[in-house]
Amino acid sequence: MADRYFVDKPVLGEKAILTGAEAHHLLHVMRAKPGAEVLLFDGSGVELLARVETVARSEVELAVLQRREVDRELPCTLTLGVSLPKGERQKWLIEKTVELGLARLVPLVTERTVAQPAGAALTRLRRSVVEASKQCGRNRLMEVGEPQDFLRFVRDAPKASPRWLAHPATGQGSTAATRLASRPTGEVYLAVGPEGGFTAKEVATAMAAGWESIDLGPRVLRVETAALLLVGLVAQG
Ligand code: SAM
């Protein structure tokens, strides 16, 4: 796959302009000159073949040569609510969930959640989405939502959609293998708890709202491992 660059405004005409980090990468890392051909995407689902026309210090103008819809999304629209781990593990989780095809990630505020990203930290995570999409070939950006209260998240998820909450076995939870065996379409909602786990009250609230508990095996997985396993199981179901 040719080098890919993200244009942060819809590309509707015959020209595209790269600015900021994307222009810097093309100009100063890849040292592109006029005439070089690259792939562009604007998050709308299209992929554009484009040729560098003019370069300035921090801006590149390109001519659009070809425009095509390239769908690398999952058959279902997958939303994951997750109480994010700390530090670099957040960025890692974002990168891997983009690669697996997650449509939307919502940082969850649960009773045992430590602080969730806001402001500049959220902006950095959204930039990680762009970087991961450039690398893996997605033409739609995974949405990273504002942190949301867990109870609101479980109550607002549409009742007609499959809604699965990862929770270590208590004797009642379904095992992942039996529940996630068929490949779902439409909207699917998943939830993964914080390092300290969901409280009994949170699990009871989710069950009362119609969520189903999923057991991911006899080992206690870290947040990011549980999230990737769950997303991966649904993605390949
Ligand atoms: N002691 C905590 C508990 O019992 O819930 C462990 C929490 S675990 C580090 C973080 C989150 O990952 C959990 O809230 C759950 O959503 C998910 N998780 C980890 N291991 C799991 C497993 N074996 N089955 C289902 N979910 C799991």
Tab-separated table of C-alpha atoms and ligand atoms in Angstrom:
chain	number	residue	atom	x	y	z
A	1	MET	CA	0.000	0.000	0.000
A	2	ALA	CA	1.318	3.481	-0.915
A	3	ASP	CA	1.905	6.023	1.846
A	4	ARG	CA	-1.393	7.322	3.205
A	5	TYR	CA	-2.148	10.825	4.469
A	6	PHE	CA	-5.170	12.162	6.316
A	7	VAL	CA	-6.912	15.317	5.105
A	8	ASP	CA	-8.898	16.861	7.950
A	9	LYS	CA	-11.550	18.428	5.677
A	10	PRO	CA	-13.788	16.607	3.164
A	11	VAL	CA	-12.070	16.438	-0.227
A	12	LEU	CA	-14.868	17.217	-2.688
A	13	GLY	CA	-13.110	18.776	-5.674
A	14	GLU	CA	-10.013	18.201	-7.774
A	15	LYS	CA	-7.582	19.574	-5.194
A	16	ALA	CA	-6.554	18.639	-1.661
A	17	ILE	CA	-4.423	20.558	0.818
A	18	LEU	CA	-2.326	18.914	3.514
A	19	THR	CA	-1.328	21.007	6.523
A	20	GLY	CA	0.050	20.440	10.035
A	21	ALA	CA	1.499	17.058	11.020
A	22	GLU	CA	0.448	15.429	7.728
A	23	ALA	CA	2.229	18.046	5.602
A	24	HIS	CA	5.273	17.789	7.869
A	25	HIS	CA	5.376	14.008	7.435
A	26	LEU	CA	5.078	14.190	3.658
A	27	LEU	CA	7.583	17.047	3.262
A	28	HIS	CA	10.181	16.554	5.946
A	29	VAL	CA	10.051	12.818	6.720
A	30	MET	CA	9.197	11.337	3.300
A	31	ARG	CA	10.879	14.278	1.470
A	32	ALA	CA	8.214	14.196	-1.249
A	33	LYS	CA	8.717	16.394	-4.305
A	34	PRO	CA	6.191	17.619	-6.911
A	35	GLY	CA	5.081	14.680	-9.044
A	36	ALA	CA	5.075	12.138	-6.164
A	37	GLU	CA	1.872	10.067	-5.892
A	38	VAL	CA	0.274	9.261	-2.531
A	39	LEU	CA	-3.033	8.017	-1.125
A	40	LEU	CA	-5.309	10.379	0.802
A	41	PHE	CA	-8.353	9.730	2.982
A	42	ASP	CA	-10.662	12.203	4.695
A	43	GLY	CA	-12.545	9.853	7.032
A	44	SER	CA	-15.651	9.704	4.800
A	45	GLY	CA	-14.887	6.249	3.376
A	46	VAL	CA	-13.238	7.322	0.134
A	47	GLU	CA	-9.616	6.765	-0.771
A	48	LEU	CA	-7.980	9.184	-3.204
A	49	LEU	CA	-4.956	8.754	-5.402
A	50	ALA	CA	-3.290	12.180	-5.562
A	51	ARG	CA	-0.180	13.813	-6.988
A	52	VAL	CA	1.916	16.423	-5.199
A	53	GLU	CA	1.620	19.687	-7.169
A	54	THR	CA	3.187	22.443	-5.080
A	55	VAL	CA	4.985	22.444	-1.757
A	56	ALA	CA	5.387	25.306	0.698
A	57	ARG	CA	7.109	25.282	4.114
A	58	SER	CA	4.145	23.767	5.957
A	59	GLU	CA	1.540	23.083	3.276
A	60	VAL	CA	1.244	20.724	0.325
A	61	GLU	CA	-1.203	21.089	-2.547
A	62	LEU	CA	-2.173	17.896	-4.369
A	63	ALA	CA	-4.190	17.121	-7.496
A	64	VAL	CA	-6.773	14.359	-7.098
A	65	LEU	CA	-6.211	11.727	-9.820
A	66	GLN	CA	-8.668	9.050	-8.739
A	67	ARG	CA	-11.414	8.677	-6.129
A	68	ARG	CA	-12.741	5.297	-4.962
A	69	GLU	CA	-14.881	3.919	-2.129
A	70	VAL	CA	-12.753	1.363	-0.292
A	71	ASP	CA	-14.602	-0.359	2.540
A	72	ARG	CA	-12.361	-1.928	5.160
A	73	GLU	CA	-15.007	-1.769	7.931
A	74	LEU	CA	-16.573	-4.660	9.874
A	75	PRO	CA	-20.003	-6.062	8.917
A	76	CYS	CA	-21.313	-4.689	12.237
A	77	THR	CA	-21.008	-1.235	13.827
A	78	LEU	CA	-19.155	-1.974	17.014
A	79	THR	CA	-19.115	0.331	20.063
A	80	LEU	CA	-16.859	-0.414	23.039
A	81	GLY	CA	-17.338	1.284	26.389
A	82	VAL	CA	-14.152	0.775	28.385
A	83	SER	CA	-12.687	2.156	31.563
A	84	LEU	CA	-9.308	3.026	30.045
A	85	PRO	CA	-6.036	1.920	31.624
A	86	LYS	CA	-3.369	4.507	32.452
A	87	GLY	CA	-0.539	6.050	30.394
A	88	GLU	CA	0.880	4.430	27.285
A	89	ARG	CA	-1.546	1.499	27.588
A	90	GLN	CA	-4.354	3.891	26.556
A	91	LYS	CA	-2.653	4.784	23.308
A	92	TRP	CA	-1.854	1.138	22.646
A	93	LEU	CA	-5.487	0.136	23.178
A	94	ILE	CA	-6.669	2.866	20.788
A	95	GLU	CA	-4.202	1.776	18.108
A	96	LYS	CA	-5.171	-1.909	18.302
A	97	THR	CA	-8.933	-1.308	18.399
A	98	VAL	CA	-8.616	0.844	15.267
A	99	GLU	CA	-6.792	-2.035	13.570
A	100	LEU	CA	-9.536	-4.481	14.586
A	101	GLY	CA	-12.272	-2.286	13.103
A	102	LEU	CA	-13.983	-0.786	16.167
A	103	ALA	CA	-16.336	2.041	15.118
A	104	ARG	CA	-16.589	3.908	18.433
A	105	LEU	CA	-14.752	3.849	21.755
A	106	VAL	CA	-16.338	5.476	24.801
A	107	PRO	CA	-14.166	5.989	27.920
A	108	LEU	CA	-16.339	4.756	30.795
A	109	VAL	CA	-16.547	6.300	34.236
A	110	THR	CA	-17.359	3.469	36.644
A	111	GLU	CA	-17.258	3.339	40.445
A	112	ARG	CA	-13.672	2.024	40.404
A	113	THR	CA	-12.438	4.075	37.436
A	114	VAL	CA	-9.356	6.189	37.854
A	115	ALA	CA	-9.410	9.489	35.878
A	116	GLN	CA	-10.441	9.216	32.221
A	117	PRO	CA	-8.889	11.346	29.434
A	118	ALA	CA	-10.229	14.844	28.792
A	119	GLY	CA	-9.091	17.934	26.872
A	120	ALA	CA	-5.567	17.599	25.463
A	121	ALA	CA	-5.347	13.913	26.430
A	122	LEU	CA	-8.454	13.152	24.341
A	123	THR	CA	-7.001	15.160	21.435
A	124	ARG	CA	-3.831	13.022	21.612
A	125	LEU	CA	-5.876	9.815	21.575
A	126	ARG	CA	-7.816	11.058	18.534
A	127	ARG	CA	-4.507	11.776	16.806
A	128	SER	CA	-3.524	8.144	17.544
A	129	VAL	CA	-6.684	7.098	15.679
A	130	VAL	CA	-5.440	8.955	12.582
A	131	GLU	CA	-1.966	7.396	12.847
A	132	ALA	CA	-3.379	3.874	13.223
A	133	SER	CA	-5.826	4.417	10.325
A	134	LYS	CA	-2.997	5.571	8.067
A	135	GLN	CA	-1.099	2.408	8.872
A	136	CYS	CA	-3.929	-0.163	8.663
A	137	GLY	CA	-5.805	1.238	5.657
A	138	ARG	CA	-9.088	2.264	7.272
A	139	ASN	CA	-10.884	5.078	5.466
A	140	ARG	CA	-13.293	5.844	8.294
A	141	LEU	CA	-12.012	7.182	11.604
A	142	MET	CA	-12.886	5.381	14.803
A	143	GLU	CA	-14.743	7.850	17.010
A	144	VAL	CA	-13.335	8.429	20.507
A	145	GLY	CA	-16.206	9.804	22.570
A	146	GLU	CA	-16.178	12.002	25.661
A	147	PRO	CA	-16.002	10.034	28.938
A	148	GLN	CA	-19.458	8.762	29.880
A	149	ASP	CA	-21.004	7.513	33.068
A	150	PHE	CA	-21.274	3.704	33.009
A	151	LEU	CA	-24.920	3.609	34.076
A	152	ARG	CA	-25.901	6.007	31.312
A	153	PHE	CA	-23.915	3.999	28.764
A	154	VAL	CA	-25.644	0.711	29.616
A	155	ARG	CA	-29.094	2.293	29.760
A	156	ASP	CA	-28.711	4.247	26.501
A	157	ALA	CA	-27.435	1.339	24.371
A	158	PRO	CA	-30.357	0.315	22.110
A	159	LYS	CA	-32.277	-2.648	23.537
A	160	ALA	CA	-32.593	-4.296	20.128
A	161	SER	CA	-28.785	-4.534	19.767
A	162	PRO	CA	-26.555	-7.297	21.153
A	163	ARG	CA	-24.961	-5.862	24.350
A	164	TRP	CA	-22.172	-7.825	25.995
A	165	LEU	CA	-20.395	-6.967	29.229
A	166	ALA	CA	-17.081	-8.676	30.029
A	167	HIS	CA	-17.130	-9.945	33.579
A	168	PRO	CA	-15.140	-12.837	35.094
A	169	ALA	CA	-17.228	-15.956	35.702
A	170	THR	CA	-19.507	-16.037	38.688
A	171	GLY	CA	-21.169	-19.236	37.581
A	172	GLN	CA	-23.868	-17.359	35.644
A	173	GLY	CA	-21.972	-15.649	32.830
A	174	SER	CA	-22.039	-17.098	29.325
A	175	THR	CA	-18.714	-18.172	27.923
A	176	ALA	CA	-17.514	-16.117	24.991
A	177	ALA	CA	-17.252	-19.124	22.699
A	178	THR	CA	-20.929	-20.009	22.991
A	179	ARG	CA	-22.343	-16.478	22.862
A	180	LEU	CA	-20.177	-14.821	20.208
A	181	ALA	CA	-20.182	-17.704	17.734
A	182	SER	CA	-22.321	-16.082	15.025
A	183	ARG	CA	-21.136	-13.067	13.074
A	184	PRO	CA	-23.386	-10.152	14.102
A	185	THR	CA	-24.506	-7.322	11.811
A	186	GLY	CA	-26.066	-3.967	12.790
A	187	GLU	CA	-25.054	-2.229	15.999
A	188	VAL	CA	-23.230	-4.170	18.725
A	189	TYR	CA	-22.279	-2.808	22.161
A	190	LEU	CA	-19.479	-4.090	24.409
A	191	ALA	CA	-18.322	-3.039	27.885
A	192	VAL	CA	-15.052	-3.722	29.714
A	193	GLY	CA	-14.440	-2.654	33.293
A	194	PRO	CA	-11.570	-0.957	35.175
A	195	GLU	CA	-8.549	-2.666	36.781
A	196	GLY	CA	-10.589	-3.124	39.962
A	197	GLY	CA	-13.508	-4.644	38.006
A	198	PHE	CA	-17.190	-3.692	37.809
A	199	THR	CA	-19.005	-3.558	41.143
A	200	ALA	CA	-21.812	-6.045	41.830
A	201	LYS	CA	-24.271	-3.144	41.593
A	202	GLU	CA	-22.964	-2.123	38.161
A	203	VAL	CA	-23.216	-5.688	36.866
A	204	ALA	CA	-26.756	-5.995	38.269
A	205	THR	CA	-27.783	-2.700	36.609
A	206	ALA	CA	-26.435	-3.839	33.252
A	207	MET	CA	-28.186	-7.216	33.534
A	208	ALA	CA	-31.451	-5.493	34.484
A	209	ALA	CA	-31.098	-3.326	31.353
A	210	GLY	CA	-30.782	-6.477	29.226
A	211	TRP	CA	-26.983	-6.733	28.848
A	212	GLU	CA	-25.448	-10.192	28.802
A	213	SER	CA	-22.404	-11.142	30.862
A	214	ILE	CA	-19.494	-12.685	28.942
A	215	ASP	CA	-16.790	-14.769	30.572
A	216	LEU	CA	-13.451	-14.602	28.752
A	217	GLY	CA	-11.863	-17.590	30.492
A	218	PRO	CA	-10.346	-18.539	33.855
A	219	ARG	CA	-7.495	-15.978	33.856
A	220	VAL	CA	-7.921	-12.354	34.972
A	221	LEU	CA	-7.071	-10.247	31.929
A	222	ARG	CA	-5.857	-6.684	32.039
A	223	VAL	CA	-8.292	-4.114	30.684
A	224	GLU	CA	-6.647	-3.822	27.279
A	225	THR	CA	-6.307	-7.612	26.863
A	226	ALA	CA	-9.988	-8.143	27.695
A	227	ALA	CA	-11.009	-5.311	25.340
A	228	LEU	CA	-8.982	-6.638	22.411
A	229	LEU	CA	-10.101	-10.221	22.929
A	230	LEU	CA	-13.760	-9.193	23.069
A	231	VAL	CA	-13.537	-6.908	20.017
A	232	GLY	CA	-11.541	-9.574	18.147
A	233	LEU	CA	-14.092	-12.297	18.934
A	234	VAL	CA	-16.961	-10.172	17.607
A	235	ALA	CA	-14.922	-8.961	14.623
A	236	GLN	CA	-14.096	-12.440	13.396
A	237	GLY	CA	-17.273	-14.176	14.722
B	1	SAM	N1	-10.671	-8.325	39.983
B	1	SAM	C1	-11.384	-7.718	38.873
B	1	SAM	C2	-12.759	-8.427	38.693
B	1	SAM	O1	-12.958	-9.454	39.335
B	1	SAM	O2	-13.596	-7.970	37.908
B	1	SAM	C3	-10.537	-7.841	37.642
B	1	SAM	C4	-10.768	-6.755	36.689
B	1	SAM	S1	-9.975	-6.976	35.113
B	1	SAM	C5	-8.339	-6.521	35.501
B	1	SAM	C6	-10.567	-5.617	34.187
B	1	SAM	C7	-11.781	-5.901	33.346
B	1	SAM	O3	-11.434	-6.774	32.274
B	1	SAM	C8	-12.955	-6.560	34.019
B	1	SAM	O4	-13.803	-5.623	34.670
B	1	SAM	C9	-13.671	-7.242	32.872
B	1	SAM	O5	-14.501	-6.355	32.173
B	1	SAM	C10	-12.511	-7.659	31.991
B	1	SAM	N2	-12.027	-9.030	32.257
B	1	SAM	C11	-10.789	-9.384	32.670
B	1	SAM	N3	-10.674	-10.726	32.733
B	1	SAM	C12	-11.864	-11.243	32.350
B	1	SAM	C13	-12.384	-12.563	32.206
B	1	SAM	N4	-11.650	-13.633	32.476
B	1	SAM	N5	-13.665	-12.707	31.777
B	1	SAM	C14	-14.423	-11.628	31.511
B	1	SAM	N6	-13.995	-10.357	31.645
B	1	SAM	C15	-12.745	-10.156	32.050
